[in-house]
């Protein structure tokens, strides 16, 4: 039996170059201490992965990831960045299929599956994002969309590989809009994903994070839901003080009376 760890993941998107990243790291290190069973993930811009990895060297609870990678290790892909390149500067994780990649850059389910496979083959953890748009939700299509996006990854990986995959449910209508899903909305979709995994013989070990306008005010009510194993946060992760507060409030919401975090055993 392993317990899923509580995960706080910061997606900085196209913010914080190397100098701002170093300044963030210095302040953040002073504001937080490692806690057993809790991991802190950062996804800086590609040029800031190295500086952030370097700055966080002393912290075993912190890991750094890329926001996007190509599935090929090298080649004629202008503007692309490969997994060996990001691992060379310290990345141990990568986001895959973030909604901004899917909807602004036309990333397909098939490409998401290829990137996930490539990340696993290279030994880094993919954090695969799924989520429906507002039109899909309003049209009652949340369930088929989530099942299609999850299914594309399920079809691409053997069950044993899922030990190293992390998922994030991020409703597109909640990202950067200030409109977060209610804890009920989020828990319901997390259950749907969990069901799809277990129907495919995937154990309950895969952590599922929630993302979309998470902030210090709403993080506790979201994380009190046992279906949520952590959060993936954009805007509210950009200042060290704000992000440390999200982590602190969210962590307190998950502590169970017997100590440790109140997560489902898998
Ligand atoms: P947000 O972004 O917290 O700014 O809504 C979340 C994400 O896109 O991962």
Short mmCIF file of N, CA, C and O and ligand atoms in Angstrom, two decimals, residues 9-13 95 98-100 129 168 170-172 174-179 210-215 231-238, ligand 1:
data_model
loop_
_atom_site.label_atom_id
_atom_site.label_comp_id
_atom_site.label_asym_id
_atom_site.label_seq_id
_atom_site.Cartn_x
_atom_site.Cartn_y
_atom_site.Cartn_z
N UNK A 9 1.65 22.10 -7.35
CA UNK A 9 2.39 22.33 -8.59
C UNK A 9 2.15 23.75 -9.09
O UNK A 9 1.00 24.19 -9.20
N UNK A 10 3.25 24.47 -9.36
CA UNK A 10 3.17 25.85 -9.84
C UNK A 10 3.48 25.89 -11.33
O UNK A 10 4.57 25.49 -11.74
N UNK A 11 2.53 26.35 -12.12
CA UNK A 11 2.76 26.51 -13.56
C UNK A 11 2.93 27.99 -13.85
O UNK A 11 1.97 28.74 -13.84
N UNK A 12 4.16 28.39 -14.09
CA UNK A 12 4.44 29.82 -14.27
C UNK A 12 4.14 30.33 -15.68
O UNK A 12 4.24 31.53 -15.93
N UNK A 13 3.81 29.45 -16.58
CA UNK A 13 3.49 29.87 -17.96
C UNK A 13 4.61 30.79 -18.50
O UNK A 13 5.76 30.56 -18.20
N UNK A 95 4.95 19.05 -17.84
CA UNK A 95 3.52 19.14 -18.11
C UNK A 95 3.29 18.56 -19.49
O UNK A 95 4.14 18.70 -20.37
N UNK A 98 -1.31 20.62 -21.43
CA UNK A 98 -1.97 21.74 -20.76
C UNK A 98 -2.98 22.35 -21.73
O UNK A 98 -2.73 22.40 -22.94
N UNK A 99 -4.08 22.85 -21.22
CA UNK A 99 -5.15 23.32 -22.13
C UNK A 99 -4.66 24.45 -23.03
O UNK A 99 -5.15 24.60 -24.16
N UNK A 100 -3.70 25.25 -22.56
CA UNK A 100 -3.19 26.31 -23.44
C UNK A 100 -2.41 25.70 -24.61
O UNK A 100 -2.42 26.24 -25.71
N UNK A 129 -2.53 16.88 -18.40
CA UNK A 129 -3.72 17.68 -18.08
C UNK A 129 -4.89 17.32 -18.99
O UNK A 129 -4.71 17.15 -20.20
N UNK A 168 -3.86 15.86 -14.07
CA UNK A 168 -4.48 17.08 -13.54
C UNK A 168 -5.79 17.31 -14.28
O UNK A 168 -5.83 17.25 -15.51
N UNK A 170 -8.18 20.08 -15.23
CA UNK A 170 -8.22 21.54 -15.31
C UNK A 170 -9.32 21.97 -16.27
O UNK A 170 -9.10 22.03 -17.49
N UNK A 171 -10.51 22.28 -15.73
CA UNK A 171 -11.57 22.75 -16.64
C UNK A 171 -11.12 24.04 -17.31
O UNK A 171 -10.67 24.98 -16.64
N UNK A 172 -11.20 24.07 -18.64
CA UNK A 172 -10.64 25.20 -19.39
C UNK A 172 -11.31 26.51 -18.99
O UNK A 172 -10.66 27.56 -18.88
N UNK A 174 -12.15 27.46 -16.21
CA UNK A 174 -11.72 27.92 -14.88
C UNK A 174 -10.28 28.43 -14.88
O UNK A 174 -9.82 28.98 -13.89
N UNK A 175 -9.59 28.28 -16.01
CA UNK A 175 -8.18 28.64 -16.02
C UNK A 175 -7.99 30.13 -16.27
O UNK A 175 -8.41 30.65 -17.31
N UNK A 176 -7.40 30.80 -15.30
CA UNK A 176 -7.09 32.22 -15.44
C UNK A 176 -8.33 33.11 -15.50
O UNK A 176 -8.23 34.28 -15.83
N UNK A 177 -9.49 32.57 -15.17
CA UNK A 177 -10.72 33.34 -15.29
C UNK A 177 -11.24 33.83 -13.95
O UNK A 177 -12.15 34.63 -13.90
N UNK A 178 -10.68 33.31 -12.86
CA UNK A 178 -11.19 33.66 -11.54
C UNK A 178 -12.40 32.81 -11.17
O UNK A 178 -12.92 32.89 -10.07
N UNK A 179 -12.87 31.97 -12.12
CA UNK A 179 -14.04 31.11 -11.84
C UNK A 179 -13.54 29.71 -11.56
O UNK A 179 -13.24 28.96 -12.48
N UNK A 210 -6.09 19.08 -9.07
CA UNK A 210 -7.09 19.98 -9.66
C UNK A 210 -6.41 21.31 -10.00
O UNK A 210 -5.56 21.80 -9.23
N UNK A 211 -6.80 21.90 -11.12
CA UNK A 211 -6.27 23.22 -11.47
C UNK A 211 -7.33 24.09 -12.11
O UNK A 211 -8.24 23.60 -12.79
N UNK A 212 -7.19 25.40 -11.90
CA UNK A 212 -8.12 26.37 -12.49
C UNK A 212 -8.53 27.38 -11.43
O UNK A 212 -9.39 27.08 -10.59
N UNK A 213 -7.84 28.56 -11.45
CA UNK A 213 -8.16 29.65 -10.51
C UNK A 213 -8.11 29.23 -9.04
O UNK A 213 -8.89 29.71 -8.22
N UNK A 214 -7.18 28.37 -8.71
CA UNK A 214 -6.95 28.04 -7.29
C UNK A 214 -6.21 29.23 -6.67
O UNK A 214 -5.30 29.80 -7.28
N UNK A 215 -6.60 29.61 -5.46
CA UNK A 215 -5.95 30.74 -4.78
C UNK A 215 -5.97 30.51 -3.27
O UNK A 215 -6.53 29.51 -2.81
N UNK A 231 -2.94 20.42 -6.13
CA UNK A 231 -3.42 21.46 -7.04
C UNK A 231 -2.32 21.87 -8.03
O UNK A 231 -1.13 21.78 -7.73
N UNK A 232 -2.77 22.31 -9.20
CA UNK A 232 -1.88 22.86 -10.23
C UNK A 232 -2.31 24.31 -10.41
O UNK A 232 -3.46 24.58 -10.75
N UNK A 233 -1.38 25.23 -10.14
CA UNK A 233 -1.78 26.63 -9.98
C UNK A 233 -0.95 27.54 -10.88
O UNK A 233 0.28 27.45 -10.92
N UNK A 234 -1.63 28.44 -11.58
CA UNK A 234 -0.95 29.42 -12.43
C UNK A 234 -0.78 30.74 -11.70
O UNK A 234 0.18 30.96 -10.95
N UNK A 235 -1.74 31.64 -11.88
CA UNK A 235 -1.65 33.01 -11.37
C UNK A 235 -1.25 33.12 -9.91
O UNK A 235 -0.39 33.94 -9.56
N UNK A 236 -1.83 32.30 -9.05
CA UNK A 236 -1.58 32.42 -7.61
C UNK A 236 -0.23 31.81 -7.19
O UNK A 236 0.09 31.80 -6.00
N UNK A 237 0.53 31.32 -8.16
CA UNK A 237 1.85 30.77 -7.81
C UNK A 237 2.99 31.73 -8.18
O UNK A 237 4.16 31.41 -8.02
N UNK A 238 2.63 32.92 -8.66
CA UNK A 238 3.67 33.79 -9.23
C UNK A 238 4.43 34.63 -8.21
O UNK A 238 5.51 35.13 -8.52
P1 LIG B 1 -4.66 29.51 -13.08
O1 LIG B 1 -3.92 28.51 -14.09
O2 LIG B 1 -4.38 29.02 -11.70
O3 LIG B 1 -4.06 30.87 -13.37
O4 LIG B 1 -6.13 29.44 -13.40
C1 LIG B 1 -3.90 27.13 -13.85
C2 LIG B 1 -3.19 26.41 -14.97
O5 LIG B 1 -3.33 26.83 -16.12
O6 LIG B 1 -2.46 25.42 -14.76
#
